[in-house]
Amino acid sequence: MSKTSINLGRVLAVAGGIVALLLLLFTLSPGIAASQLRLPENKSSLKSGADGSGSLDNIQNATLGFQKIFAINLPSRTDHRDQMSLAAHFTGMQIDYVNGVTEVDTRTLPPGGDPNARLGVLGSWRAHLNVMRKIVEENITSAMVFEDDTDWDIRIHSQMQDFARASRLLVQPLPGTSDQMLDLTYPEPGEAQGALDFDITKETTTEPTSSPYGDIDRWDIFWLGHCGARFPSASDKNTPIGRAVILNDVTVPEKQHIDKQLIQQYPDHTRVVTRAHDNVCTLAYAISLPGARRVLYELGMHKMNGAYDIMLKEMCDGRNGRRIRTCLSVQPMLFQHHRPIAAKSSFSDIGKREGGYSATAFTRNIRWSTRVNFPSLIEGDTNYTDLFRDGEPRPDLHFV
């Protein structure tokens, strides 16, 4: 047999092996598109911080294209920090921890602050403001802020790239202009205007230069993890109502699995980005340096009339005497509270919960939950657990 024949046989054998491997991956993950099979790189190969460019490639770094990622953690909650650190490790993130607050001098409360408010509420407020102050003191251009029980999909880097394609459509001007927006309801909708959908694969705006999500001076907050929100409407009168739509996103569960019903009007596997409205819970959000300055003043000095998330909502919505800011949100959310196998009373350090026990670990609306998949990730097994599989009924997770 000739060398040529032998080499050809080897090439065919290798090619056959690659095809077999690809078929195996698709078998293990039915319905997952090839573009969604990309998993995070090894953490050691990822750089932290943004290099000042607006390239989508920056989102593959260890800080998701922001300069920093912060996580607020009470030192006593070693369980939360252990889980957060392991989740960050397996998904190629670098996190800086900021201590939670357990004591607040009521003399430091802004005008209107209630000295009799629950310590959990005051501590949460001060911990988030400590992050804002750190961003300002260190001149950090943008940052992601997590509460320490936050979870996300294993494919968070590619999800955030899609979010960036969406956010650009809502905050960047049209090519060749400085103030003309794709959304015709900008800056405020007319009474007869309805919300327009913008497909992220078909529309374009000016390429940003200072952040992959949109230039830093064009946005304040991206509210990416929350307990609930709604789409803005023309009746709100003070905010654009256009929607950037991410279609055929297989990281989104089918509609029977999704907690919030805002996207029921869209096909399965659709994620929608809009201006934030009526958001609650600050479990995960990105903030620009201008946004951090505004939050530090508005919520830390100007006035205090509620919990941190309620006041942040007032800033994003332009309510209760607060000037409206540029905030975007996403449905379904990209980050969500994780519920481990544990007593329900252990879930929150802010408010008290009724008794009972959660017998199943889960994170609502997150298909390949990083924390649910710790056993697989530790063993290098890519047959990931998906609690919200296509074509199956919604699982009974015994938790409200």
mmCIF file of N, CA and C in Angstrom, residues 53-101:
data_model
loop_
_atom_site.group_PDB
_atom_site.id
_atom_site.type_symbol
_atom_site.label_atom_id
_atom_site.label_comp_id
_atom_site.label_asym_id
_atom_site.label_seq_id
_atom_site.Cartn_x
_atom_site.Cartn_y
_atom_site.Cartn_z
ATOM 1 N N SER A 53 -12.268 49.593 23.915
ATOM 2 C CA SER A 53 -12.892 49.476 22.609
ATOM 3 C C SER A 53 -14.299 48.946 22.748
ATOM 4 N N GLY A 54 -15.074 49.128 21.678
ATOM 5 C CA GLY A 54 -16.450 48.657 21.708
ATOM 6 C C GLY A 54 -16.625 47.300 21.073
ATOM 7 N N SER A 55 -15.567 46.543 20.916
ATOM 8 C CA SER A 55 -15.647 45.252 20.248
ATOM 9 C C SER A 55 -16.466 44.255 21.054
ATOM 10 N N LEU A 56 -17.316 43.511 20.360
ATOM 11 C CA LEU A 56 -18.066 42.445 21.019
ATOM 12 C C LEU A 56 -17.149 41.366 21.575
ATOM 13 N N ASP A 57 -15.968 41.235 21.021
ATOM 14 C CA ASP A 57 -15.024 40.234 21.506
ATOM 15 C C ASP A 57 -14.633 40.482 22.963
ATOM 16 N N ASN A 58 -14.701 41.743 23.410
ATOM 17 C CA ASN A 58 -14.354 42.052 24.798
ATOM 18 C C ASN A 58 -15.252 41.339 25.798
ATOM 19 N N ILE A 59 -16.454 40.961 25.360
ATOM 20 C CA ILE A 59 -17.393 40.315 26.270
ATOM 21 C C ILE A 59 -16.924 38.910 26.625
ATOM 22 N N GLN A 60 -16.000 38.376 25.863
ATOM 23 C CA GLN A 60 -15.439 37.066 26.180
ATOM 24 C C GLN A 60 -14.390 37.139 27.286
ATOM 25 N N ASN A 61 -14.085 38.349 27.776
ATOM 26 C CA ASN A 61 -13.067 38.436 28.820
ATOM 27 C C ASN A 61 -13.651 38.064 30.186
ATOM 28 N N ALA A 62 -12.836 38.162 31.210
ATOM 29 C CA ALA A 62 -13.220 37.668 32.541
ATOM 30 C C ALA A 62 -14.150 38.600 33.291
ATOM 31 N N THR A 63 -14.452 39.766 32.712
ATOM 32 C CA THR A 63 -15.379 40.698 33.342
ATOM 33 C C THR A 63 -16.534 41.052 32.408
ATOM 34 N N LEU A 64 -16.803 40.178 31.454
ATOM 35 C CA LEU A 64 -17.950 40.316 30.541
ATOM 36 C C LEU A 64 -17.938 41.615 29.760
ATOM 37 N N GLY A 65 -16.762 42.186 29.529
ATOM 38 C CA GLY A 65 -16.655 43.421 28.764
ATOM 39 C C GLY A 65 -16.773 44.677 29.595
ATOM 40 N N PHE A 66 -16.998 44.525 30.902
ATOM 41 C CA PHE A 66 -16.979 45.670 31.811
ATOM 42 C C PHE A 66 -15.585 45.756 32.429
ATOM 43 N N GLN A 67 -15.309 46.848 33.149
ATOM 44 C CA GLN A 67 -13.977 46.947 33.750
ATOM 45 C C GLN A 67 -13.848 46.058 34.980
ATOM 46 N N LYS A 68 -14.948 45.902 35.721
ATOM 47 C CA LYS A 68 -14.922 45.100 36.936
ATOM 48 C C LYS A 68 -16.241 44.354 37.100
ATOM 49 N N ILE A 69 -16.187 43.259 37.868
ATOM 50 C CA ILE A 69 -17.395 42.615 38.386
ATOM 51 C C ILE A 69 -17.278 42.597 39.896
ATOM 52 N N PHE A 70 -18.305 43.123 40.578
ATOM 53 C CA PHE A 70 -18.347 43.115 42.039
ATOM 54 C C PHE A 70 -19.464 42.198 42.513
ATOM 55 N N ALA A 71 -19.235 41.530 43.619
ATOM 56 C CA ALA A 71 -20.276 40.734 44.272
ATOM 57 C C ALA A 71 -20.355 41.156 45.729
ATOM 58 N N ILE A 72 -21.572 41.458 46.176
ATOM 59 C CA ILE A 72 -21.799 41.848 47.565
ATOM 60 C C ILE A 72 -22.059 40.587 48.377
ATOM 61 N N ASN A 73 -21.263 40.405 49.437
ATOM 62 C CA ASN A 73 -21.343 39.169 50.224
ATOM 63 C C ASN A 73 -21.134 39.467 51.701
ATOM 64 N N LEU A 74 -22.089 39.063 52.521
ATOM 65 C CA LEU A 74 -21.876 39.131 53.964
ATOM 66 C C LEU A 74 -20.784 38.137 54.344
ATOM 67 N N PRO A 75 -19.750 38.546 55.053
ATOM 68 C CA PRO A 75 -18.682 37.608 55.420
ATOM 69 C C PRO A 75 -19.195 36.365 56.125
ATOM 70 N N SER A 76 -20.312 36.481 56.839
ATOM 71 C CA SER A 76 -20.860 35.313 57.536
ATOM 72 C C SER A 76 -21.471 34.297 56.588
ATOM 73 N N ARG A 77 -21.806 34.719 55.364
ATOM 74 C CA ARG A 77 -22.422 33.796 54.405
ATOM 75 C C ARG A 77 -21.331 33.167 53.546
ATOM 76 N N THR A 78 -20.532 32.341 54.182
ATOM 77 C CA THR A 78 -19.467 31.637 53.465
ATOM 78 C C THR A 78 -20.045 30.698 52.414
ATOM 79 N N ASP A 79 -21.272 30.207 52.636
ATOM 80 C CA ASP A 79 -21.895 29.323 51.657
ATOM 81 C C ASP A 79 -22.147 30.061 50.353
ATOM 82 N N HIS A 80 -22.620 31.303 50.451
ATOM 83 C CA HIS A 80 -22.871 32.088 49.247
ATOM 84 C C HIS A 80 -21.576 32.407 48.494
ATOM 85 N N ARG A 81 -20.544 32.744 49.250
ATOM 86 C CA ARG A 81 -19.280 33.066 48.584
ATOM 87 C C ARG A 81 -18.668 31.829 47.935
ATOM 88 N N ASP A 82 -18.733 30.692 48.610
ATOM 89 C CA ASP A 82 -18.215 29.461 48.016
ATOM 90 C C ASP A 82 -18.885 29.197 46.670
ATOM 91 N N GLN A 83 -20.210 29.299 46.647
ATOM 92 C CA GLN A 83 -20.946 29.018 45.412
ATOM 93 C C GLN A 83 -20.656 30.050 44.329
ATOM 94 N N MET A 84 -20.599 31.325 44.721
ATOM 95 C CA MET A 84 -20.312 32.375 43.746
ATOM 96 C C MET A 84 -18.919 32.196 43.142
ATOM 97 N N SER A 85 -17.945 31.880 43.975
ATOM 98 C CA SER A 85 -16.576 31.706 43.483
ATOM 99 C C SER A 85 -16.469 30.516 42.540
ATOM 100 N N LEU A 86 -17.148 29.426 42.869
ATOM 101 C CA LEU A 86 -17.092 28.250 42.008
ATOM 102 C C LEU A 86 -17.805 28.517 40.682
ATOM 103 N N ALA A 87 -18.933 29.205 40.734
ATOM 104 C CA ALA A 87 -19.656 29.538 39.500
ATOM 105 C C ALA A 87 -18.818 30.449 38.613
ATOM 106 N N ALA A 88 -18.168 31.432 39.213
ATOM 107 C CA ALA A 88 -17.318 32.339 38.440
ATOM 108 C C ALA A 88 -16.143 31.582 37.821
ATOM 109 N N HIS A 89 -15.566 30.678 38.572
ATOM 110 C CA HIS A 89 -14.437 29.878 38.068
ATOM 111 C C HIS A 89 -14.824 29.084 36.831
ATOM 112 N N PHE A 90 -15.958 28.406 36.890
ATOM 113 C CA PHE A 90 -16.346 27.529 35.785
ATOM 114 C C PHE A 90 -16.842 28.296 34.561
ATOM 115 N N THR A 91 -17.186 29.570 34.724
ATOM 116 C CA THR A 91 -17.666 30.341 33.573
ATOM 117 C C THR A 91 -16.715 31.475 33.211
ATOM 118 N N GLY A 92 -15.490 31.381 33.686
ATOM 119 C CA GLY A 92 -14.463 32.309 33.244
ATOM 120 C C GLY A 92 -14.686 33.749 33.660
ATOM 121 N N MET A 93 -15.070 33.963 34.907
ATOM 122 C CA MET A 93 -15.257 35.324 35.418
ATOM 123 C C MET A 93 -14.297 35.604 36.560
ATOM 124 N N GLN A 94 -13.939 36.855 36.690
ATOM 125 C CA GLN A 94 -13.095 37.315 37.794
ATOM 126 C C GLN A 94 -13.915 38.288 38.634
ATOM 127 N N ILE A 95 -14.134 37.953 39.899
ATOM 128 C CA ILE A 95 -15.036 38.724 40.755
ATOM 129 C C ILE A 95 -14.263 39.357 41.905
ATOM 130 N N ASP A 96 -14.549 40.627 42.177
ATOM 131 C CA ASP A 96 -14.057 41.315 43.360
ATOM 132 C C ASP A 96 -15.191 41.372 44.376
ATOM 133 N N TYR A 97 -14.930 40.931 45.591
ATOM 134 C CA TYR A 97 -15.974 40.895 46.618
ATOM 135 C C TYR A 97 -15.995 42.190 47.426
ATOM 136 N N VAL A 98 -17.206 42.615 47.725
ATOM 137 C CA VAL A 98 -17.437 43.759 48.607
ATOM 138 C C VAL A 98 -18.261 43.259 49.786
ATOM 139 N N ASN A 99 -17.826 43.553 50.993
ATOM 140 C CA ASN A 99 -18.519 43.044 52.172
ATOM 141 C C ASN A 99 -19.929 43.611 52.286
ATOM 142 N N GLY A 100 -20.860 42.738 52.635
ATOM 143 C CA GLY A 100 -22.179 43.201 52.996
ATOM 144 C C GLY A 100 -22.119 43.994 54.295
ATOM 145 N N VAL A 101 -23.191 44.731 54.598
ATOM 146 C CA VAL A 101 -23.207 45.640 55.746
ATOM 147 C C VAL A 101 -24.202 45.132 56.786
#
